[in-house]
Amino acid sequence: MKAMRDLRTSILRINTVKAAATQGSLLVAEPFLTESYFNHSVIMLVDYNDGEEALGLVMNNATGHTLDEYLDGVAPQTDVPVYCGGPIGEDRMVFMHTLGETVFPGARLFAPGLYLGGDFEAAIDYVNQGYPTEGFIRFFIGYSGWSAGQLNDEINEGVWAVTDAPAERDALLRLSEDAYWHLMVRRMGDAYRPWRFFPRDPKSN
């Protein structure tokens, strides 16, 4: 374990100025974070005020199940994937989208061009009508949460790198798993290049 800690604090630990998190920021997990929910995760902060409680959704952790497996009334041929937003409230489903209140009345704008929730029946109807989902809407079971001050502590400890979300909002609702994490790490620039060479499972290296 000491050898792993030495590696962590020398070769692959990134020493950069810590960016401040804001609502709508992305949290990119450091490659050493092996906790199952958050290994190679990218989290969108949907509720955040500095020093207060924070809420987010893991964007790239696919459950391996589709929407029709969770909900009655969804056409089985839609084949819409569901993502695990985090370990809290796993009996709740939420959705993020770029479509706005016109399509889903009651949707909450939490960052420019990004919405959370809205009329759930309208969302199911949208899916059943065969409208495009990739790049437009993503469904999640559960969410991630931090108590007051906890997220700031984790950012200061280097657990998360904070970065802006892509201006092309549809990019947030495409890809999943490692491809998603690697895309966001590449967007953060050459300073984070070493992260890309650390395997998701260190034992496999």
PDB file of C-alpha atoms in Angstrom:
ATOM      1  CA  MET A   1       0.000   0.000   0.000  1.00  0.00           C
ATOM      2  CA  LYS A   2       2.859   2.400   0.726  1.00  0.00           C
ATOM      3  CA  ALA A   3       4.162   1.913  -2.820  1.00  0.00           C
ATOM      4  CA  MET A   4       0.728   2.800  -4.187  1.00  0.00           C
ATOM      5  CA  ARG A   5       0.572   5.931  -2.010  1.00  0.00           C
ATOM      6  CA  ASP A   6       4.031   6.960  -3.211  1.00  0.00           C
ATOM      7  CA  LEU A   7       2.918   6.503  -6.816  1.00  0.00           C
ATOM      8  CA  ARG A   8      -0.167   8.517  -6.107  1.00  0.00           C
ATOM      9  CA  THR A   9       1.711  11.473  -4.714  1.00  0.00           C
ATOM     10  CA  SER A  10       4.477  11.523  -7.299  1.00  0.00           C
ATOM     11  CA  ILE A  11       3.988  10.267 -10.837  1.00  0.00           C
ATOM     12  CA  LEU A  12       0.262  10.650 -11.415  1.00  0.00           C
ATOM     13  CA  ARG A  13      -0.910  13.197  -8.868  1.00  0.00           C
ATOM     14  CA  ILE A  14      -1.700  16.400 -10.751  1.00  0.00           C
ATOM     15  CA  ASN A  15      -0.463  19.580  -9.091  1.00  0.00           C
ATOM     16  CA  THR A  16      -2.621  22.324 -10.556  1.00  0.00           C
ATOM     17  CA  VAL A  17      -4.578  25.249  -9.189  1.00  0.00           C
ATOM     18  CA  LYS A  18      -7.839  23.896  -7.830  1.00  0.00           C
ATOM     19  CA  ALA A  19     -10.782  25.230  -9.824  1.00  0.00           C
ATOM     20  CA  ALA A  20     -13.846  26.395  -7.922  1.00  0.00           C
ATOM     21  CA  ALA A  21     -16.954  24.252  -8.312  1.00  0.00           C
ATOM     22  CA  THR A  22     -20.215  25.864  -9.380  1.00  0.00           C
ATOM     23  CA  GLN A  23     -23.643  24.537 -10.222  1.00  0.00           C
ATOM     24  CA  GLY A  24     -23.260  23.055 -13.712  1.00  0.00           C
ATOM     25  CA  SER A  25     -19.588  22.129 -13.215  1.00  0.00           C
ATOM     26  CA  LEU A  26     -18.286  18.646 -13.899  1.00  0.00           C
ATOM     27  CA  LEU A  27     -16.392  16.647 -11.300  1.00  0.00           C
ATOM     28  CA  VAL A  28     -13.937  14.240 -12.923  1.00  0.00           C
ATOM     29  CA  ALA A  29     -12.789  11.457 -10.608  1.00  0.00           C
ATOM     30  CA  GLU A  30      -9.069  10.993 -10.133  1.00  0.00           C
ATOM     31  CA  PRO A  31      -7.977   7.609 -11.543  1.00  0.00           C
ATOM     32  CA  PHE A  32      -7.139   6.253  -8.066  1.00  0.00           C
ATOM     33  CA  LEU A  33     -10.731   6.547  -6.865  1.00  0.00           C
ATOM     34  CA  THR A  34     -11.779   2.898  -6.825  1.00  0.00           C
ATOM     35  CA  GLU A  35     -15.124   3.130  -5.021  1.00  0.00           C
ATOM     36  CA  SER A  36     -17.553   1.264  -7.263  1.00  0.00           C
ATOM     37  CA  TYR A  37     -20.027   4.085  -7.846  1.00  0.00           C
ATOM     38  CA  PHE A  38     -17.320   6.629  -8.608  1.00  0.00           C
ATOM     39  CA  ASN A  39     -14.480   4.739 -10.313  1.00  0.00           C
ATOM     40  CA  HIS A  40     -13.707   6.714 -13.509  1.00  0.00           C
ATOM     41  CA  SER A  41     -16.874   8.719 -12.960  1.00  0.00           C
ATOM     42  CA  VAL A  42     -17.861  12.129 -14.244  1.00  0.00           C
ATOM     43  CA  ILE A  43     -20.442  13.922 -12.109  1.00  0.00           C
ATOM     44  CA  MET A  44     -22.585  16.868 -13.109  1.00  0.00           C
ATOM     45  CA  LEU A  45     -23.353  19.198 -10.189  1.00  0.00           C
ATOM     46  CA  VAL A  46     -27.062  19.972 -10.391  1.00  0.00           C
ATOM     47  CA  ASP A  47     -27.339  21.711  -6.984  1.00  0.00           C
ATOM     48  CA  TYR A  48     -24.418  23.519  -5.410  1.00  0.00           C
ATOM     49  CA  ASN A  49     -23.733  26.563  -3.252  1.00  0.00           C
ATOM     50  CA  ASP A  50     -20.239  26.986  -1.872  1.00  0.00           C
ATOM     51  CA  GLY A  51     -19.972  25.421   1.581  1.00  0.00           C
ATOM     52  CA  GLU A  52     -23.508  24.010   1.544  1.00  0.00           C
ATOM     53  CA  GLU A  53     -24.891  20.604   0.655  1.00  0.00           C
ATOM     54  CA  ALA A  54     -24.305  19.506  -2.934  1.00  0.00           C
ATOM     55  CA  LEU A  55     -26.135  17.159  -5.306  1.00  0.00           C
ATOM     56  CA  GLY A  56     -24.921  15.631  -8.535  1.00  0.00           C
ATOM     57  CA  LEU A  57     -25.511  12.888 -11.087  1.00  0.00           C
ATOM     58  CA  VAL A  58     -22.890  10.419 -12.300  1.00  0.00           C
ATOM     59  CA  MET A  59     -23.132  10.896 -16.041  1.00  0.00           C
ATOM     60  CA  ASN A  60     -21.344   7.796 -17.331  1.00  0.00           C
ATOM     61  CA  ASN A  61     -22.252   4.833 -15.117  1.00  0.00           C
ATOM     62  CA  ALA A  62     -24.680   2.765 -17.186  1.00  0.00           C
ATOM     63  CA  THR A  63     -26.788   0.280 -15.221  1.00  0.00           C
ATOM     64  CA  GLY A  64     -26.899  -2.182 -18.114  1.00  0.00           C
ATOM     65  CA  HIS A  65     -30.703  -1.942 -18.072  1.00  0.00           C
ATOM     66  CA  THR A  66     -33.131  -0.078 -20.272  1.00  0.00           C
ATOM     67  CA  LEU A  67     -36.012   2.226 -19.427  1.00  0.00           C
ATOM     68  CA  ASP A  68     -38.706  -0.337 -20.227  1.00  0.00           C
ATOM     69  CA  GLU A  69     -37.181  -2.680 -17.610  1.00  0.00           C
ATOM     70  CA  TYR A  70     -37.787  -0.088 -14.903  1.00  0.00           C
ATOM     71  CA  LEU A  71     -41.094   1.443 -15.933  1.00  0.00           C
ATOM     72  CA  ASP A  72     -44.442   0.197 -17.153  1.00  0.00           C
ATOM     73  CA  GLY A  73     -45.823   1.929 -20.213  1.00  0.00           C
ATOM     74  CA  VAL A  74     -42.493   2.266 -22.021  1.00  0.00           C
ATOM     75  CA  ALA A  75     -42.377   0.714 -25.473  1.00  0.00           C
ATOM     76  CA  PRO A  76     -39.841  -2.152 -25.293  1.00  0.00           C
ATOM     77  CA  GLN A  77     -38.376  -1.350 -28.705  1.00  0.00           C
ATOM     78  CA  THR A  78     -37.091   2.021 -27.476  1.00  0.00           C
ATOM     79  CA  ASP A  79     -34.014   0.456 -25.853  1.00  0.00           C
ATOM     80  CA  VAL A  80     -33.181   3.634 -23.879  1.00  0.00           C
ATOM     81  CA  PRO A  81     -30.336   3.050 -21.378  1.00  0.00           C
ATOM     82  CA  VAL A  82     -30.662   4.042 -17.723  1.00  0.00           C
ATOM     83  CA  TYR A  83     -27.684   5.366 -15.758  1.00  0.00           C
ATOM     84  CA  CYS A  84     -26.810   5.120 -12.083  1.00  0.00           C
ATOM     85  CA  GLY A  85     -26.666   8.698 -10.818  1.00  0.00           C
ATOM     86  CA  GLY A  86     -25.248   7.659  -7.461  1.00  0.00           C
ATOM     87  CA  PRO A  87     -25.829   5.610  -4.325  1.00  0.00           C
ATOM     88  CA  ILE A  88     -28.569   7.813  -2.787  1.00  0.00           C
ATOM     89  CA  GLY A  89     -32.288   7.487  -3.560  1.00  0.00           C
ATOM     90  CA  GLU A  90     -31.989   4.413  -5.742  1.00  0.00           C
ATOM     91  CA  ASP A  91     -35.776   4.130  -5.708  1.00  0.00           C
ATOM     92  CA  ARG A  92     -36.049   7.418  -7.609  1.00  0.00           C
ATOM     93  CA  MET A  93     -35.652   8.125 -11.304  1.00  0.00           C
ATOM     94  CA  VAL A  94     -34.752  11.538 -12.695  1.00  0.00           C
ATOM     95  CA  PHE A  95     -33.855  12.761 -16.154  1.00  0.00           C
ATOM     96  CA  MET A  96     -31.562  15.411 -17.589  1.00  0.00           C
ATOM     97  CA  HIS A  97     -32.134  16.960 -20.981  1.00  0.00           C
ATOM     98  CA  THR A  98     -31.495  19.800 -23.390  1.00  0.00           C
ATOM     99  CA  LEU A  99     -35.109  20.082 -24.551  1.00  0.00           C
ATOM    100  CA  GLY A 100     -36.479  22.619 -22.095  1.00  0.00           C
ATOM    101  CA  GLU A 101     -39.857  23.519 -20.618  1.00  0.00           C
ATOM    102  CA  THR A 102     -41.600  23.691 -23.977  1.00  0.00           C
ATOM    103  CA  VAL A 103     -41.192  19.947 -24.402  1.00  0.00           C
ATOM    104  CA  PHE A 104     -41.292  18.971 -20.703  1.00  0.00           C
ATOM    105  CA  PRO A 105     -43.335  21.474 -18.676  1.00  0.00           C
ATOM    106  CA  GLY A 106     -41.925  22.096 -15.205  1.00  0.00           C
ATOM    107  CA  ALA A 107     -38.316  21.355 -16.212  1.00  0.00           C
ATOM    108  CA  ARG A 108     -35.719  23.167 -14.084  1.00  0.00           C
ATOM    109  CA  LEU A 109     -32.954  25.059 -15.829  1.00  0.00           C
ATOM    110  CA  PHE A 110     -29.872  24.438 -13.657  1.00  0.00           C
ATOM    111  CA  ALA A 111     -27.163  25.552 -16.125  1.00  0.00           C
ATOM    112  CA  PRO A 112     -27.297  27.234 -19.540  1.00  0.00           C
ATOM    113  CA  GLY A 113     -28.942  24.816 -21.956  1.00  0.00           C
ATOM    114  CA  LEU A 114     -29.319  22.037 -19.353  1.00  0.00           C
ATOM    115  CA  TYR A 115     -32.523  21.021 -17.613  1.00  0.00           C
ATOM    116  CA  LEU A 116     -33.476  18.596 -14.888  1.00  0.00           C
ATOM    117  CA  GLY A 117     -36.824  16.844 -14.760  1.00  0.00           C
ATOM    118  CA  GLY A 118     -40.197  18.152 -15.786  1.00  0.00           C
ATOM    119  CA  ASP A 119     -43.404  16.370 -16.708  1.00  0.00           C
ATOM    120  CA  PHE A 120     -42.425  12.700 -16.453  1.00  0.00           C
ATOM    121  CA  GLU A 121     -45.393  11.492 -18.501  1.00  0.00           C
ATOM    122  CA  ALA A 122     -44.324  13.862 -21.279  1.00  0.00           C
ATOM    123  CA  ALA A 123     -40.825  12.363 -21.129  1.00  0.00           C
ATOM    124  CA  ILE A 124     -42.195   8.831 -21.492  1.00  0.00           C
ATOM    125  CA  ASP A 125     -44.404   9.964 -24.365  1.00  0.00           C
ATOM    126  CA  TYR A 126     -41.359  11.544 -26.023  1.00  0.00           C
ATOM    127  CA  VAL A 127     -39.539   8.196 -25.794  1.00  0.00           C
ATOM    128  CA  ASN A 128     -42.532   6.185 -27.001  1.00  0.00           C
ATOM    129  CA  GLN A 129     -42.998   8.466 -30.000  1.00  0.00           C
ATOM    130  CA  GLY A 130     -39.525   7.479 -31.145  1.00  0.00           C
ATOM    131  CA  TYR A 131     -37.918  10.899 -30.852  1.00  0.00           C
ATOM    132  CA  PRO A 132     -34.106  10.889 -30.504  1.00  0.00           C
ATOM    133  CA  THR A 133     -32.725  10.372 -27.000  1.00  0.00           C
ATOM    134  CA  GLU A 134     -28.943  10.189 -27.555  1.00  0.00           C
ATOM    135  CA  GLY A 135     -27.617  13.684 -26.974  1.00  0.00           C
ATOM    136  CA  PHE A 136     -31.027  14.990 -25.877  1.00  0.00           C
ATOM    137  CA  ILE A 137     -32.185  13.179 -22.751  1.00  0.00           C
ATOM    138  CA  ARG A 138     -30.672  10.782 -20.195  1.00  0.00           C
ATOM    139  CA  PHE A 139     -32.425   8.877 -17.399  1.00  0.00           C
ATOM    140  CA  PHE A 140     -30.861   8.162 -14.009  1.00  0.00           C
ATOM    141  CA  ILE A 141     -31.594   5.990 -10.990  1.00  0.00           C
ATOM    142  CA  GLY A 142     -30.312   7.570  -7.768  1.00  0.00           C
ATOM    143  CA  TYR A 143     -28.060  10.560  -7.231  1.00  0.00           C
ATOM    144  CA  SER A 144     -24.869  11.611  -5.451  1.00  0.00           C
ATOM    145  CA  GLY A 145     -24.789  13.908  -2.445  1.00  0.00           C
ATOM    146  CA  TRP A 146     -22.376  15.678  -0.104  1.00  0.00           C
ATOM    147  CA  SER A 147     -22.977  17.256   3.279  1.00  0.00           C
ATOM    148  CA  ALA A 148     -22.064  20.900   3.896  1.00  0.00           C
ATOM    149  CA  GLY A 149     -18.376  21.419   3.201  1.00  0.00           C
ATOM    150  CA  GLN A 150     -17.724  17.780   2.270  1.00  0.00           C
ATOM    151  CA  LEU A 151     -17.363  18.350  -1.462  1.00  0.00           C
ATOM    152  CA  ASN A 152     -14.953  21.248  -0.971  1.00  0.00           C
ATOM    153  CA  ASP A 153     -12.820  19.021   1.240  1.00  0.00           C
ATOM    154  CA  GLU A 154     -12.750  16.280  -1.409  1.00  0.00           C
ATOM    155  CA  ILE A 155     -11.816  18.767  -4.139  1.00  0.00           C
ATOM    156  CA  ASN A 156      -9.005  20.155  -1.984  1.00  0.00           C
ATOM    157  CA  GLU A 157      -7.769  16.607  -1.360  1.00  0.00           C
ATOM    158  CA  GLY A 158      -7.614  16.001  -5.123  1.00  0.00           C
ATOM    159  CA  VAL A 159     -10.380  13.408  -5.248  1.00  0.00           C
ATOM    160  CA  TRP A 160     -12.120  15.405  -7.982  1.00  0.00           C
ATOM    161  CA  ALA A 161     -10.875  17.670 -10.747  1.00  0.00           C
ATOM    162  CA  VAL A 162     -13.356  20.458 -11.473  1.00  0.00           C
ATOM    163  CA  THR A 163     -13.926  21.432 -15.083  1.00  0.00           C
ATOM    164  CA  ASP A 164     -16.479  23.330 -17.146  1.00  0.00           C
ATOM    165  CA  ALA A 165     -19.042  21.328 -19.064  1.00  0.00           C
ATOM    166  CA  PRO A 166     -18.668  21.349 -22.864  1.00  0.00           C
ATOM    167  CA  ALA A 167     -20.411  24.250 -24.584  1.00  0.00           C
ATOM    168  CA  GLU A 168     -21.983  21.660 -26.901  1.00  0.00           C
ATOM    169  CA  ARG A 169     -24.565  20.453 -24.406  1.00  0.00           C
ATOM    170  CA  ASP A 170     -25.500  17.386 -26.410  1.00  0.00           C
ATOM    171  CA  ALA A 171     -21.954  16.071 -25.801  1.00  0.00           C
ATOM    172  CA  LEU A 172     -22.896  15.575 -22.147  1.00  0.00           C
ATOM    173  CA  LEU A 173     -25.644  13.152 -23.096  1.00  0.00           C
ATOM    174  CA  ARG A 174     -23.558  10.966 -25.393  1.00  0.00           C
ATOM    175  CA  LEU A 175     -21.063   8.173 -24.672  1.00  0.00           C
ATOM    176  CA  SER A 176     -20.715   6.378 -21.340  1.00  0.00           C
ATOM    177  CA  GLU A 177     -18.317   4.468 -19.109  1.00  0.00           C
ATOM    178  CA  ASP A 178     -14.552   4.897 -19.737  1.00  0.00           C
ATOM    179  CA  ALA A 179     -14.994   6.619 -23.106  1.00  0.00           C
ATOM    180  CA  TYR A 180     -16.873   9.427 -21.353  1.00  0.00           C
ATOM    181  CA  TRP A 181     -14.242   9.805 -18.596  1.00  0.00           C
ATOM    182  CA  HIS A 182     -11.359   9.801 -21.080  1.00  0.00           C
ATOM    183  CA  LEU A 183     -13.085  12.417 -23.234  1.00  0.00           C
ATOM    184  CA  MET A 184     -13.445  14.761 -20.260  1.00  0.00           C
ATOM    185  CA  VAL A 185      -9.851  14.152 -19.131  1.00  0.00           C
ATOM    186  CA  ARG A 186      -8.611  15.001 -22.636  1.00  0.00           C
ATOM    187  CA  ARG A 187     -10.648  18.214 -22.527  1.00  0.00           C
ATOM    188  CA  MET A 188      -8.808  19.232 -19.341  1.00  0.00           C
ATOM    189  CA  GLY A 189      -5.532  19.468 -21.245  1.00  0.00           C
ATOM    190  CA  ASP A 190      -1.999  18.143 -21.158  1.00  0.00           C
ATOM    191  CA  ALA A 191      -1.592  18.657 -17.406  1.00  0.00           C
ATOM    192  CA  TYR A 192      -3.973  15.726 -16.866  1.00  0.00           C
ATOM    193  CA  ARG A 193      -2.487  13.491 -19.548  1.00  0.00           C
ATOM    194  CA  PRO A 194      -0.910  11.091 -16.983  1.00  0.00           C
ATOM    195  CA  TRP A 195      -4.386  10.193 -15.732  1.00  0.00           C
ATOM    196  CA  ARG A 196      -5.233   8.594 -19.053  1.00  0.00           C
ATOM    197  CA  PHE A 197      -2.507   5.967 -18.639  1.00  0.00           C
ATOM    198  CA  PHE A 198      -3.583   4.688 -15.227  1.00  0.00           C
ATOM    199  CA  PRO A 199      -5.840   1.612 -15.671  1.00  0.00           C
ATOM    200  CA  ARG A 200      -9.343   1.588 -14.268  1.00  0.00           C
ATOM    201  CA  ASP A 201      -8.417  -1.575 -12.372  1.00  0.00           C
ATOM    202  CA  PRO A 202      -4.760  -1.248 -11.227  1.00  0.00           C
ATOM    203  CA  LYS A 203      -4.585  -5.041 -10.691  1.00  0.00           C
ATOM    204  CA  SER A 204      -5.037  -5.523 -14.426  1.00  0.00           C
ATOM    205  CA  ASN A 205      -1.860  -3.628 -15.221  1.00  0.00           C
TER     206      ASN A 205
END
